[in-house]
PDB file of C-alpha atoms in Angstrom:
ATOM      1  CA  MET A 250      -0.024   0.214   0.087  1.00 86.00           C
ATOM      2  CA  VAL A 251       1.438   3.534  -0.832  1.00 81.00           C
ATOM      3  CA  PRO A 252       1.910   5.586   2.140  1.00 86.00           C
ATOM      4  CA  ASP A 253      -0.250   8.558   2.565  1.00 85.00           C
ATOM      5  CA  THR A 254       2.569  10.996   2.508  1.00 89.00           C
ATOM      6  CA  LEU A 255       3.421   9.718  -1.554  1.00 89.00           C
ATOM      7  CA  ASN A 256      -0.922   9.687  -2.300  1.00 87.00           C
ATOM      8  CA  GLU A 257      -0.437  13.890  -1.484  1.00 89.00           C
ATOM      9  CA  ASP A 258       2.889  14.243  -3.043  1.00 91.00           C
ATOM     10  CA  LEU A 259       2.370  15.609  -6.871  1.00 92.00           C
ATOM     11  CA  PHE A 260       5.356  14.390  -8.342  1.00 92.00           C
ATOM     12  CA  PHE A 261       4.478  10.787  -7.334  1.00 94.00           C
ATOM     13  CA  ASN A 262       0.906  11.289  -8.800  1.00 93.00           C
ATOM     14  CA  LEU A 263       2.056  12.362 -11.887  1.00 94.00           C
ATOM     15  CA  ASP A 264       4.625   9.763 -12.604  1.00 94.00           C
ATOM     16  CA  ARG A 265       2.447   7.095 -11.489  1.00 94.00           C
ATOM     17  CA  ALA A 266      -0.511   8.318 -13.472  1.00 94.00           C
ATOM     18  CA  THR A 267       1.965   8.505 -16.557  1.00 91.00           C
ATOM     19  CA  LEU A 268       3.165   4.491 -15.436  1.00 92.00           C
ATOM     20  CA  LEU A 269      -0.171   3.467 -15.797  1.00 94.00           C
ATOM     21  CA  MET A 270      -1.597   5.250 -18.753  1.00 91.00           C
ATOM     22  CA  ARG A 271       1.471   3.798 -20.574  1.00 88.00           C
ATOM     23  CA  ARG A 272       0.989  -0.213 -19.240  1.00 91.00           C
ATOM     24  CA  HIS A 273      -2.960   0.512 -20.338  1.00 90.00           C
ATOM     25  CA  VAL A 274      -1.765   2.141 -23.672  1.00 87.00           C
ATOM     26  CA  LEU A 275       0.651  -1.042 -24.102  1.00 86.00           C
ATOM     27  CA  ASP A 276      -2.689  -3.124 -23.463  1.00 87.00           C
ATOM     28  CA  ALA A 277      -4.346  -1.848 -26.443  1.00 85.00           C
ATOM     29  CA  ILE A 278      -1.067  -2.010 -28.928  1.00 83.00           C
ATOM     30  CA  GLY A 279       0.910  -4.364 -27.591  1.00 77.00           C
ATOM     31  CA  PHE A 280      -0.043  -7.274 -29.912  1.00 77.00           C
ATOM     32  CA  HIS A 281       0.936  -5.618 -32.774  1.00 78.00           C
ATOM     33  CA  GLN A 282       4.466  -5.568 -31.181  1.00 85.00           C
ATOM     34  CA  VAL A 283       4.594  -1.897 -30.780  1.00 88.00           C
ATOM     35  CA  SER A 284       5.653  -0.721 -28.392  1.00 87.00           C
ATOM     36  CA  PRO A 285       4.447   3.133 -26.812  1.00 85.00           C
ATOM     37  CA  GLU A 286       8.172   4.377 -27.909  1.00 89.00           C
ATOM     38  CA  GLN A 287       7.688   2.941 -31.228  1.00 92.00           C
ATOM     39  CA  TRP A 288       4.330   4.147 -31.780  1.00 89.00           C
ATOM     40  CA  GLU A 289       5.660   7.682 -30.811  1.00 91.00           C
ATOM     41  CA  ILE A 290       8.389   7.627 -33.371  1.00 94.00           C
ATOM     42  CA  LEU A 291       6.108   6.358 -36.201  1.00 94.00           C
ATOM     43  CA  GLN A 292       3.959   9.236 -35.463  1.00 92.00           C
ATOM     44  CA  LEU A 293       6.895  11.777 -35.888  1.00 93.00           C
ATOM     45  CA  ILE A 294       8.449  10.342 -38.859  1.00 94.00           C
ATOM     46  CA  ASP A 295       5.146  10.327 -40.488  1.00 91.00           C
ATOM     47  CA  ASN A 296       4.262  13.827 -39.489  1.00 88.00           C
ATOM     48  CA  GLN A 297       8.076  14.853 -41.137  1.00 84.00           C
ATOM     49  CA  SER A 298       7.865  13.317 -44.046  1.00 77.00           C
ATOM     50  CA  GLY A 299      11.928  11.792 -43.231  1.00 86.00           C
ATOM     51  CA  ILE A 300      13.154  13.045 -40.405  1.00 94.00           C
ATOM     52  CA  SER A 301      16.929  12.976 -38.460  1.00 93.00           C
ATOM     53  CA  GLN A 302      17.398  10.766 -35.482  1.00 93.00           C
ATOM     54  CA  SER A 303      19.028  14.195 -33.346  1.00 92.00           C
ATOM     55  CA  LYS A 304      15.610  15.856 -34.316  1.00 93.00           C
ATOM     56  CA  LEU A 305      13.762  12.548 -33.304  1.00 95.00           C
ATOM     57  CA  SER A 306      15.630  12.592 -29.846  1.00 95.00           C
ATOM     58  CA  GLN A 307      15.107  16.053 -29.681  1.00 92.00           C
ATOM     59  CA  LEU A 308      11.180  15.482 -30.241  1.00 92.00           C
ATOM     60  CA  THR A 309      10.828  12.494 -28.060  1.00 93.00           C
ATOM     61  CA  LEU A 310      12.738  13.875 -24.930  1.00 91.00           C
ATOM     62  CA  LYS A 311      15.111  10.570 -25.136  1.00 94.00           C
ATOM     63  CA  ASP A 312      18.898  10.498 -25.299  1.00 94.00           C
ATOM     64  CA  LYS A 313      20.636   9.535 -29.098  1.00 94.00           C
ATOM     65  CA  GLY A 314      21.252   6.256 -27.764  1.00 95.00           C
ATOM     66  CA  ASN A 315      18.062   5.523 -26.625  1.00 96.00           C
ATOM     67  CA  VAL A 316      16.676   6.802 -30.037  1.00 96.00           C
ATOM     68  CA  SER A 317      18.725   4.733 -32.032  1.00 95.00           C
ATOM     69  CA  ARG A 318      18.035   1.169 -30.114  1.00 96.00           C
ATOM     70  CA  ILE A 319      14.745   1.820 -30.628  1.00 96.00           C
ATOM     71  CA  LEU A 320      15.256   2.878 -34.670  1.00 97.00           C
ATOM     72  CA  THR A 321      17.442  -0.336 -35.212  1.00 96.00           C
ATOM     73  CA  ARG A 322      14.277  -2.400 -33.787  1.00 96.00           C
ATOM     74  CA  MET A 323      11.899  -0.851 -36.359  1.00 96.00           C
ATOM     75  CA  LEU A 324      14.430  -1.384 -39.071  1.00 97.00           C
ATOM     76  CA  LYS A 325      14.813  -5.065 -38.451  1.00 96.00           C
ATOM     77  CA  ASN A 326      10.791  -4.662 -38.367  1.00 95.00           C
ATOM     78  CA  GLY A 327      10.910  -3.395 -41.393  1.00 96.00           C
ATOM     79  CA  TRP A 328       8.699  -0.531 -40.390  1.00 96.00           C
ATOM     80  CA  VAL A 329      11.511   2.354 -41.139  1.00 96.00           C
ATOM     81  CA  HIS A 330      14.212   2.491 -43.656  1.00 96.00           C
ATOM     82  CA  ARG A 331      16.995   5.451 -43.892  1.00 94.00           C
ATOM     83  CA  GLU A 332      17.494   7.695 -46.859  1.00 92.00           C
ATOM     84  CA  PRO A 333      20.658   9.862 -47.536  1.00 88.00           C
ATOM     85  CA  HIS A 334      20.075  13.307 -46.376  1.00 82.00           C
ATOM     86  CA  ARG A 335      20.118  16.000 -49.303  1.00 82.00           C
ATOM     87  CA  SER A 336      23.106  17.553 -47.735  1.00 81.00           C
ATOM     88  CA  GLY A 337      25.199  14.430 -47.980  1.00 77.00           C
ATOM     89  CA  ARG A 338      25.553  14.474 -44.320  1.00 81.00           C
ATOM     90  CA  GLY A 339      23.716  11.755 -42.035  1.00 84.00           C
ATOM     91  CA  PHE A 340      20.437  10.444 -43.164  1.00 91.00           C
ATOM     92  CA  LEU A 341      16.462  10.721 -42.881  1.00 95.00           C
ATOM     93  CA  VAL A 342      14.484   8.382 -41.074  1.00 96.00           C
ATOM     94  CA  CYS A 343      11.283   7.326 -43.446  1.00 96.00           C
ATOM     95  CA  LEU A 344       8.355   5.168 -42.575  1.00 96.00           C
ATOM     96  CA  THR A 345       8.068   2.181 -45.020  1.00 96.00           C
ATOM     97  CA  ASN A 346       4.373   0.926 -46.150  1.00 95.00           C
ATOM     98  CA  GLU A 347       4.596  -1.507 -43.551  1.00 95.00           C
ATOM     99  CA  GLY A 348       5.341   1.385 -40.621  1.00 94.00           C
ATOM    100  CA  ARG A 349       2.567   3.335 -42.318  1.00 93.00           C
ATOM    101  CA  ARG A 350       0.186   0.423 -42.140  1.00 92.00           C
ATOM    102  CA  ILE A 351       0.749   0.046 -38.378  1.00 91.00           C
ATOM    103  CA  LYS A 352       0.837   3.556 -37.992  1.00 90.00           C
ATOM    104  CA  ASN A 353      -2.631   3.969 -39.225  1.00 91.00           C
ATOM    105  CA  ARG A 354      -3.853   1.558 -37.456  1.00 88.00           C
ATOM    106  CA  LEU A 355      -2.897   2.305 -34.109  1.00 86.00           C
ATOM    107  CA  PRO A 356      -4.517   5.649 -33.237  1.00 86.00           C
ATOM    108  CA  PHE A 357      -7.762   4.287 -33.017  1.00 89.00           C
ATOM    109  CA  LEU A 358      -7.111   1.865 -30.947  1.00 88.00           C
ATOM    110  CA  VAL A 359      -5.208   4.346 -28.697  1.00 88.00           C
ATOM    111  CA  GLU A 360      -8.026   6.281 -28.847  1.00 90.00           C
ATOM    112  CA  GLN A 361     -10.210   3.651 -27.874  1.00 92.00           C
ATOM    113  CA  GLN A 362      -8.365   2.795 -24.563  1.00 91.00           C
ATOM    114  CA  VAL A 363      -8.181   6.362 -23.787  1.00 91.00           C
ATOM    115  CA  LYS A 364     -11.729   6.971 -23.977  1.00 93.00           C
ATOM    116  CA  ARG A 365     -12.544   3.671 -21.983  1.00 93.00           C
ATOM    117  CA  LEU A 366     -10.038   4.698 -19.316  1.00 93.00           C
ATOM    118  CA  LEU A 367     -11.102   8.473 -19.350  1.00 94.00           C
ATOM    119  CA  GLY A 368     -14.524   8.201 -19.966  1.00 93.00           C
ATOM    120  CA  PRO A 369     -15.906   8.739 -16.525  1.00 95.00           C
ATOM    121  CA  LEU A 370     -14.628  12.114 -16.436  1.00 95.00           C
ATOM    122  CA  PRO A 371     -16.308  14.223 -17.199  1.00 96.00           C
ATOM    123  CA  LYS A 372     -15.784  16.483 -20.966  1.00 95.00           C
ATOM    124  CA  GLU A 373     -14.941  19.813 -18.744  1.00 96.00           C
ATOM    125  CA  GLU A 374     -12.246  17.754 -16.139  1.00 96.00           C
ATOM    126  CA  GLN A 375     -10.679  15.921 -19.367  1.00 94.00           C
ATOM    127  CA  SER A 376     -10.223  19.217 -20.806  1.00 95.00           C
ATOM    128  CA  GLU A 377      -9.079  21.020 -17.235  1.00 96.00           C
ATOM    129  CA  MET A 378      -6.627  17.970 -17.085  1.00 94.00           C
ATOM    130  CA  LEU A 379      -5.260  18.782 -20.896  1.00 93.00           C
ATOM    131  CA  TYR A 380      -4.905  22.609 -20.268  1.00 94.00           C
ATOM    132  CA  CYS A 381      -2.797  21.920 -16.682  1.00 94.00           C
ATOM    133  CA  LEU A 382      -0.843  19.520 -18.447  1.00 93.00           C
ATOM    134  CA  LYS A 383      -0.012  21.613 -21.293  1.00 94.00           C
ATOM    135  CA  LYS A 384       0.699  24.766 -18.908  1.00 94.00           C
ATOM    136  CA  LEU A 385       3.114  22.151 -16.940  1.00 93.00           C
ATOM    137  CA  ARG A 386       4.954  21.128 -19.842  1.00 92.00           C
ATOM    138  CA  ILE A 387       4.991  25.288 -20.848  1.00 93.00           C
ATOM    139  CA  LEU A 388       6.503  26.088 -17.214  1.00 93.00           C
ATOM    140  CA  LEU A 389       8.977  22.834 -17.703  1.00 92.00           C
ATOM    141  CA  GLY A 390      10.317  24.912 -20.929  1.00 91.00           C
ATOM    142  CA  ASP A 391       9.144  21.915 -23.475  1.00 89.00           C
ATOM    143  CA  GLU A 392       9.010  24.271 -26.588  1.00 83.00           C
ATOM    144  CA  ASP A 393       6.833  21.754 -28.588  1.00 81.00           C
ATOM    145  CA  VAL A 394       3.801  22.329 -26.794  1.00 79.00           C
ATOM    146  CA  VAL A 395       0.989  24.624 -28.475  1.00 75.00           C
ATOM    147  CA  ALA A 396      -1.272  26.180 -25.508  1.00 58.00           C
ATOM    148  CA  SER A 397      -4.902  25.864 -25.011  1.00 53.00           C
ATOM    149  CA  SER A 398      -7.062  28.838 -26.198  1.00 47.00           C
TER     150      SER A 398
END
């Protein structure tokens, strides 16, 4: 049982909620053999139509070694391929047809799982939670957040 002092701690609750949400998302997409980190990278690559490994590291807030390991698994699975960068230095990571197929299938599964999990919360509370999380990201220096109006 979690001590009362931790149950009242903001950081503990944010961390614990993140871990629990990740576990539930993995339940929704795991049968595709895709981790939440791989799913995030599939989304980012598709949105950029090819992206450098450094940019992926920056956008995912993961170190370059971690991103490299994730991409190696994705290359082996046939979800991504590397193309030489126009500058001749480095390469861009792009989706394969199989990667795009998986990427297109997963958002529905994740959305359904999130709706199931957060459905008991009124829409106003869900909107307020999203607003507060975005505000927190801004306070923590996340330059990629788009603030709610």
